C-alpha positions as protocol buffer text, in pm:
chain_id: "A"
residue {
  index: 1
  type: HIS
  ca { x: -1809 y: -4840 z: 3667 }
}
residue {
  index: 2
  type: PHE
  ca { x: -2177 y: -4769 z: 3614 }
}
residue {
  index: 3
  type: ALA
  ca { x: -2292 y: -5050 z: 3848 }
}
residue {
  index: 4
  type: PHE
  ca { x: -2047 y: -4931 z: 4112 }
}
residue {
  index: 5
  type: HIS
  ca { x: -2195 y: -4579 z: 4120 }
}
residue {
  index: 6
  type: TRP
  ca { x: -2551 y: -4704 z: 4141 }
}
residue {
  index: 7
  type: LYS
  ca { x: -2473 y: -4957 z: 4408 }
}
residue {
  index: 8
  type: LYS
  ca { x: -2272 y: -4705 z: 4606 }
}
residue {
  index: 9
  type: ARG
  ca { x: -2512 y: -4413 z: 4575 }
}
residue {
  index: 10
  type: PHE
  ca { x: -2850 y: -4582 z: 4571 }
}
residue {
  index: 11
  type: GLY
  ca { x: -2782 y: -4919 z: 4731 }
}
residue {
  index: 12
  type: LEU
  ca { x: -2898 y: -5106 z: 4420 }
}
residue {
  index: 13
  type: GLN
  ca { x: -2717 y: -5351 z: 4198 }
}
residue {
  index: 14
  type: TRP
  ca { x: -2730 y: -5316 z: 3823 }
}
residue {
  index: 15
  type: SER
  ca { x: -2622 y: -5550 z: 3550 }
}
residue {
  index: 16
  type: HIS
  ca { x: -2407 y: -5433 z: 3259 }
}
residue {
  index: 17
  type: ASN
  ca { x: -2713 y: -5433 z: 3031 }
}
residue {
  index: 18
  type: GLY
  ca { x: -2917 y: -5193 z: 3243 }
}
residue {
  index: 19
  type: ILE
  ca { x: -3132 y: -5428 z: 3448 }
}
residue {
  index: 20
  type: CYS
  ca { x: -3181 y: -5348 z: 3814 }
}
residue {
  index: 21
  type: MET
  ca { x: -3085 y: -5680 z: 3978 }
}
residue {
  index: 22
  type: ASP
  ca { x: -3250 y: -5594 z: 4311 }
}
residue {
  index: 23
  type: LEU
  ca { x: -3585 y: -5508 z: 4156 }
}
residue {
  index: 24
  type: ARG
  ca { x: -3555 y: -5719 z: 3837 }
}
residue {
  index: 25
  type: ILE
  ca { x: -3660 y: -5422 z: 3625 }
}
residue {
  index: 26
  type: PRO
  ca { x: -3514 y: -5347 z: 3282 }
}
residue {
  index: 27
  type: LEU
  ca { x: -3432 y: -4979 z: 3260 }
}
residue {
  index: 28
  type: ASP
  ca { x: -3567 y: -4759 z: 2986 }
}
residue {
  index: 29
  type: HIS
  ca { x: -3533 y: -4392 z: 2891 }
}
residue {
  index: 30
  type: ARG
  ca { x: -3779 y: -4283 z: 3159 }
}
residue {
  index: 31
  type: HIS
  ca { x: -3583 y: -4450 z: 3438 }
}
residue {
  index: 32
  type: TYR
  ca { x: -3262 y: -4288 z: 3324 }
}
residue {
  index: 33
  type: ASN
  ca { x: -3435 y: -3952 z: 3284 }
}
residue {
  index: 34
  type: THR
  ca { x: -3572 y: -3972 z: 3638 }
}
residue {
  index: 35
  type: ALA
  ca { x: -3229 y: -4061 z: 3777 }
}
residue {
  index: 36
  type: ILE
  ca { x: -3050 y: -3792 z: 3573 }
}
residue {
  index: 37
  type: SER
  ca { x: -3302 y: -3529 z: 3688 }
}
residue {
  index: 38
  type: ALA
  ca { x: -3278 y: -3641 z: 4052 }
}
residue {
  index: 39
  type: CYS
  ca { x: -2899 y: -3614 z: 4039 }
}
residue {
  index: 40
  type: GLY
  ca { x: -2930 y: -3265 z: 3892 }
}
residue {
  index: 41
  type: ARG
  ca { x: -3167 y: -3153 z: 4166 }
}
residue {
  index: 42
  type: SER
  ca { x: -2923 y: -3279 z: 4429 }
}
residue {
  index: 43
  type: SER
  ca { x: -2623 y: -3098 z: 4275 }
}
residue {
  index: 44
  type: GLN
  ca { x: -2472 y: -3417 z: 4134 }
}
residue {
  index: 45
  type: TRP
  ca { x: -2418 y: -3288 z: 3780 }
}
residue {
  index: 46
  type: GLN
  ca { x: -2121 y: -3520 z: 3725 }
}
residue {
  index: 47
  type: LEU
  ca { x: -2329 y: -3824 z: 3808 }
}
residue {
  index: 48
  type: SER
  ca { x: -2600 y: -3696 z: 3574 }
}
residue {
  index: 49
  type: CYS
  ca { x: -2346 y: -3689 z: 3291 }
}
residue {
  index: 50
  type: GLU
  ca { x: -2215 y: -4034 z: 3386 }
}
residue {
  index: 51
  type: LEU
  ca { x: -2567 y: -4174 z: 3377 }
}
residue {
  index: 52
  type: LEU
  ca { x: -2625 y: -4021 z: 3035 }
}
residue {
  index: 53
  type: ASN
  ca { x: -2302 y: -4176 z: 2907 }
}
residue {
  index: 54
  type: SER
  ca { x: -2382 y: -4512 z: 3063 }
}
residue {
  index: 55
  type: MET
  ca { x: -2707 y: -4547 z: 2869 }
}
residue {
  index: 56
  type: GLN
  ca { x: -2516 y: -4691 z: 2575 }
}
residue {
  index: 57
  type: LEU
  ca { x: -2397 y: -4978 z: 2795 }
}
residue {
  index: 58
  type: ALA
  ca { x: -2763 y: -5069 z: 2832 }
}
residue {
  index: 59
  type: ALA
  ca { x: -2811 y: -5049 z: 2453 }
}
residue {
  index: 60
  type: LEU
  ca { x: -3015 y: -4731 z: 2495 }
}
residue {
  index: 61
  type: PHE
  ca { x: -2928 y: -4417 z: 2308 }
}
residue {
  index: 62
  type: PRO
  ca { x: -3009 y: -4094 z: 2488 }
}
residue {
  index: 63
  type: ASP
  ca { x: -3309 y: -3901 z: 2359 }
}
residue {
  index: 64
  type: VAL
  ca { x: -3387 y: -3531 z: 2378 }
}
residue {
  index: 65
  type: PHE
  ca { x: -3534 y: -3568 z: 2727 }
}
residue {
  index: 66
  type: ASN
  ca { x: -3225 y: -3746 z: 2864 }
}
residue {
  index: 67
  type: PHE
  ca { x: -2993 y: -3485 z: 2713 }
}
residue {
  index: 68
  type: SER
  ca { x: -3214 y: -3200 z: 2837 }
}
residue {
  index: 69
  type: ALA
  ca { x: -3213 y: -3339 z: 3190 }
}
residue {
  index: 70
  type: ALA
  ca { x: -2832 y: -3366 z: 3188 }
}
residue {
  index: 71
  type: ILE
  ca { x: -2795 y: -3015 z: 3042 }
}
residue {
  index: 72
  type: SER
  ca { x: -3029 y: -2884 z: 3313 }
}
residue {
  index: 73
  type: SER
  ca { x: -2810 y: -3052 z: 3575 }
}
residue {
  index: 74
  type: CYS
  ca { x: -2507 y: -2869 z: 3439 }
}
residue {
  index: 75
  type: GLU
  ca { x: -2702 y: -2542 z: 3426 }
}
residue {
  index: 76
  type: LYS
  ca { x: -2802 y: -2575 z: 3792 }
}
residue {
  index: 77
  type: ALA
  ca { x: -2435 y: -2627 z: 3882 }
}
residue {
  index: 78
  type: TRP
  ca { x: -2323 y: -2324 z: 3674 }
}
residue {
  index: 79
  type: LYS
  ca { x: -2127 y: -2551 z: 3437 }
}
residue {
  index: 80
  type: TRP
  ca { x: -2174 y: -2372 z: 3104 }
}
residue {
  index: 81
  type: GLN
  ca { x: -1892 y: -2552 z: 2922 }
}
residue {
  index: 82
  type: GLU
  ca { x: -2031 y: -2893 z: 3014 }
}
residue {
  index: 83
  type: ALA
  ca { x: -2381 y: -2782 z: 2912 }
}
residue {
  index: 84
  type: LEU
  ca { x: -2245 y: -2665 z: 2577 }
}
residue {
  index: 85
  type: GLN
  ca { x: -2058 y: -2991 z: 2527 }
}
residue {
  index: 86
  type: LEU
  ca { x: -2376 y: -3191 z: 2592 }
}
residue {
  index: 87
  type: PHE
  ca { x: -2574 y: -2964 z: 2358 }
}
residue {
  index: 88
  type: GLU
  ca { x: -2316 y: -3012 z: 2083 }
}
residue {
  index: 89
  type: THR
  ca { x: -2302 y: -3388 z: 2144 }
}
residue {
  index: 90
  type: MET
  ca { x: -2678 y: -3397 z: 2114 }
}
residue {
  index: 91
  type: ARG
  ca { x: -2662 y: -3238 z: 1770 }
}
residue {
  index: 92
  type: THR
  ca { x: -2369 y: -3459 z: 1663 }
}
residue {
  index: 93
  type: GLU
  ca { x: -2572 y: -3766 z: 1754 }
}
residue {
  index: 94
  type: LYS
  ca { x: -2865 y: -3635 z: 1546 }
}
residue {
  index: 95
  type: VAL
  ca { x: -3088 y: -3573 z: 1848 }
}
residue {
  index: 96
  type: GLU
  ca { x: -3297 y: -3264 z: 1770 }
}
residue {
  index: 97
  type: PRO
  ca { x: -3291 y: -3017 z: 2060 }
}
residue {
  index: 98
  type: ASN
  ca { x: -3622 y: -2899 z: 2201 }
}
residue {
  index: 99
  type: ILE
  ca { x: -3701 y: -2574 z: 2376 }
}
residue {
  index: 100
  type: VAL
  ca { x: -3605 y: -2724 z: 2714 }
}
residue {
  index: 101
  type: SER
  ca { x: -3254 y: -2812 z: 2595 }
}
residue {
  index: 102
  type: PHE
  ca { x: -3218 y: -2467 z: 2433 }
}
residue {
  index: 103
  type: ASN
  ca { x: -3341 y: -2289 z: 2747 }
}
residue {
  index: 104
  type: ALA
  ca { x: -3118 y: -2489 z: 2984 }
}
residue {
  index: 105
  type: THR
  ca { x: -2810 y: -2422 z: 2770 }
}
residue {
  index: 106
  type: ILE
  ca { x: -2894 y: -2053 z: 2729 }
}
residue {
  index: 107
  type: SER
  ca { x: -2953 y: -2025 z: 3103 }
}
residue {
  index: 108
  type: ALA
  ca { x: -2617 y: -2190 z: 3178 }
}
residue {
  index: 109
  type: PHE
  ca { x: -2448 y: -1932 z: 2953 }
}
residue {
  index: 110
  type: ALA
  ca { x: -2639 y: -1643 z: 3110 }
}
residue {
  index: 111
  type: LYS
  ca { x: -2563 y: -1749 z: 3467 }
}
residue {
  index: 112
  type: CYS
  ca { x: -2193 y: -1762 z: 3392 }
}
residue {
  index: 113
  type: GLY
  ca { x: -2176 y: -1432 z: 3204 }
}
residue {
  index: 114
  type: GLN
  ca { x: -2133 y: -1592 z: 2862 }
}
residue {
  index: 115
  type: TRP
  ca { x: -2368 y: -1343 z: 2695 }
}
residue {
  index: 116
  type: GLN
  ca { x: -2240 y: -1382 z: 2341 }
}
residue {
  index: 117
  type: HIS
  ca { x: -2293 y: -1758 z: 2357 }
}
residue {
  index: 118
  type: ALA
  ca { x: -2638 y: -1707 z: 2512 }
}
residue {
  index: 119
  type: LEU
  ca { x: -2748 y: -1459 z: 2248 }
}
residue {
  index: 120
  type: SER
  ca { x: -2603 y: -1661 z: 1965 }
}
residue {
  index: 121
  type: LEU
  ca { x: -2790 y: -1974 z: 2073 }
}
residue {
  index: 122
  type: PHE
  ca { x: -3104 y: -1769 z: 2136 }
}
residue {
  index: 123
  type: GLY
  ca { x: -3086 y: -1652 z: 1774 }
}
residue {
  index: 124
  type: THR
  ca { x: -3080 y: -2011 z: 1645 }
}
residue {
  index: 125
  type: ILE
  ca { x: -3397 y: -2130 z: 1817 }
}
residue {
  index: 126
  type: LEU
  ca { x: -3619 y: -2064 z: 1515 }
}
residue {
  index: 127
  type: GLU
  ca { x: -3368 y: -2220 z: 1277 }
}
residue {
  index: 128
  type: ALA
  ca { x: -3409 y: -2539 z: 1479 }
}
residue {
  index: 129
  type: LYS
  ca { x: -3786 y: -2518 z: 1433 }
}
residue {
  index: 130
  type: CYS
  ca { x: -3846 y: -2452 z: 1802 }
}
residue {
  index: 131
  type: ALA
  ca { x: -4073 y: -2183 z: 1935 }
}
residue {
  index: 132
  type: PRO
  ca { x: -3919 y: -1961 z: 2203 }
}
residue {
  index: 133
  type: ASP
  ca { x: -4124 y: -1936 z: 2520 }
}
residue {
  index: 134
  type: VAL
  ca { x: -4135 y: -1713 z: 2826 }
}
residue {
  index: 135
  type: ILE
  ca { x: -3832 y: -1888 z: 2974 }
}
residue {
  index: 136
  type: SER
  ca { x: -3636 y: -1816 z: 2657 }
}
residue {
  index: 137
  type: PHE
  ca { x: -3712 y: -1446 z: 2680 }
}
residue {
  index: 138
  type: ASN
  ca { x: -3650 y: -1429 z: 3055 }
}
residue {
  index: 139
  type: THR
  ca { x: -3281 y: -1466 z: 2976 }
}
residue {
  index: 140
  type: LYS
  ca { x: -3293 y: -1097 z: 2889 }
}
residue {
  index: 141
  type: MET
  ca { x: -3361 y: -1009 z: 3248 }
}
residue {
  index: 142
  type: PHE
  ca { x: -3008 y: -1121 z: 3336 }
}
residue {
  index: 143
  type: ILE
  ca { x: -2830 y: -938 z: 3057 }
}
residue {
  index: 144
  type: PRO
  ca { x: -2647 y: -623 z: 3168 }
}
residue {
  index: 145
  type: ARG
  ca { x: -2751 y: -297 z: 3006 }
}
residue {
  index: 146
  type: GLU
  ca { x: -2443 y: -277 z: 2781 }
}
residue {
  index: 147
  type: ARG
  ca { x: -2552 y: -607 z: 2625 }
}
residue {
  index: 148
  type: HIS
  ca { x: -2902 y: -475 z: 2558 }
}
residue {
  index: 149
  type: ALA
  ca { x: -2823 y: -388 z: 2195 }
}
residue {
  index: 150
  type: MET
  ca { x: -2706 y: -743 z: 2127 }
}
residue {
  index: 151
  type: PHE
  ca { x: -3032 y: -877 z: 2269 }
}
residue {
  index: 152
  type: GLN
  ca { x: -3227 y: -633 z: 2055 }
}
residue {
  index: 153
  type: ARG
  ca { x: -3056 y: -766 z: 1741 }
}
residue {
  index: 154
  type: ALA
  ca { x: -3135 y: -1125 z: 1841 }
}
residue {
  index: 155
  type: SER
  ca { x: -3496 y: -1028 z: 1912 }
}
residue {
  index: 156
  type: GLU
  ca { x: -3525 y: -855 z: 1575 }
}
residue {
  index: 157
  type: ARG
  ca { x: -3389 y: -1165 z: 1405 }
}
residue {
  index: 158
  type: LEU
  ca { x: -3660 y: -1370 z: 1573 }
}
residue {
  index: 159
  type: GLU
  ca { x: -3920 y: -1107 z: 1489 }
}
residue {
  index: 160
  type: ASN
  ca { x: -3828 y: -1117 z: 1120 }
}
residue {
  index: 161
  type: GLY
  ca { x: -3854 y: -1496 z: 1113 }
}
residue {
  index: 162
  type: ALA
  ca { x: -4178 y: -1538 z: 1301 }
}
residue {
  index: 163
  type: ALA
  ca { x: -4458 y: -1287 z: 1264 }
}
residue {
  index: 164
  type: HIS
  ca { x: -4674 y: -1479 z: 1513 }
}
residue {
  index: 165
  type: TRP
  ca { x: -4429 y: -1384 z: 1787 }
}
residue {
  index: 166
  type: ASP
  ca { x: -4482 y: -1014 z: 1728 }
}
residue {
  index: 167
  type: ALA
  ca { x: -4719 y: -974 z: 2022 }
}
residue {
  index: 168
  type: SER
  ca { x: -4486 y: -1174 z: 2248 }
}
residue {
  index: 169
  type: LEU
  ca { x: -4187 y: -963 z: 2152 }
}
residue {
  index: 170
  type: LYS
  ca { x: -4380 y: -643 z: 2219 }
}
residue {
  index: 171
  type: THR
  ca { x: -4474 y: -775 z: 2562 }
}
residue {
  index: 172
  type: VAL
  ca { x: -4113 y: -868 z: 2635 }
}
residue {
  index: 173
  type: ARG
  ca { x: -3992 y: -525 z: 2523 }
}
residue {
  index: 174
  type: ARG
  ca { x: -4253 y: -358 z: 2740 }
}
residue {
  index: 175
  type: LEU
  ca { x: -4142 y: -569 z: 3038 }
}
residue {
  index: 176
  type: VAL
  ca { x: -3776 y: -494 z: 2964 }
}
residue {
  index: 177
  type: ASN
  ca { x: -3846 y: -121 z: 2946 }
}
residue {
  index: 178
  type: GLN
  ca { x: -4042 y: -134 z: 3272 }
}
residue {
  index: 179
  type: GLN
  ca { x: -3763 y: -330 z: 3439 }
}
residue {
  index: 180
  type: MET
  ca { x: -3499 y: -88 z: 3314 }
}
residue {
  index: 181
  type: TYR
  ca { x: -3710 y: 209 z: 3432 }
}
residue {
  index: 182
  type: CYS
  ca { x: -3751 y: 52 z: 3777 }
}
residue {
  index: 183
  type: THR
  ca { x: -3379 y: -20 z: 3797 }
}
residue {
  index: 184
  type: HIS
  ca { x: -3297 y: 338 z: 3698 }
}
residue {
  index: 185
  type: LYS
  ca { x: -3552 y: 479 z: 3939 }
}
residue {
  index: 186
  type: LYS
  ca { x: -3394 y: 291 z: 4230 }
}
residue {
  index: 187
  type: GLY
  ca { x: -3059 y: 439 z: 4136 }
}
residue {
  index: 188
  type: GLN
  ca { x: -2902 y: 106 z: 4056 }
}
residue {
  index: 189
  type: ILE
  ca { x: -2682 y: 43 z: 3760 }
}
residue {
  index: 190
  type: SER
  ca { x: -2721 y: -296 z: 3595 }
}
């Protein structure tokens, strides 16, 4: 099944143990990551997931970068349930998520209007010993005004757990307030 997809889509033949027969190259995590990412960029999220699953046939177990690339593929295709399933599989297989996997999953939720899932996962970033970044906080920009209070609670939870993020949170709040003012000023309702 795996060799068929690669031969069909890329014109290459692969053995069952993950060696490219045409190039005589054994595949490693980087090769899979590159292929998974390329599939995601070309809207082939299903193939990305198939590649991730096929790694075990090559006696490779997906790492955080492989999972993150597949989750990002799902996020780009607006497939929040698939992104969540990959995120949960990652944790089940004892692969620690990084900020990229958190951000891609949160973004998939946000794009599809799954605000409670997005905010819930956002609130667990520190528990996973990850540091939220600008991308993490940008999720707020997509949250409708009626969800603002939920975001505030999640932000306060982060603020209580990480004093070093105080300045970042103030900056985000200032940006949020400016964005909300601009939206109000234009007469739009978010």
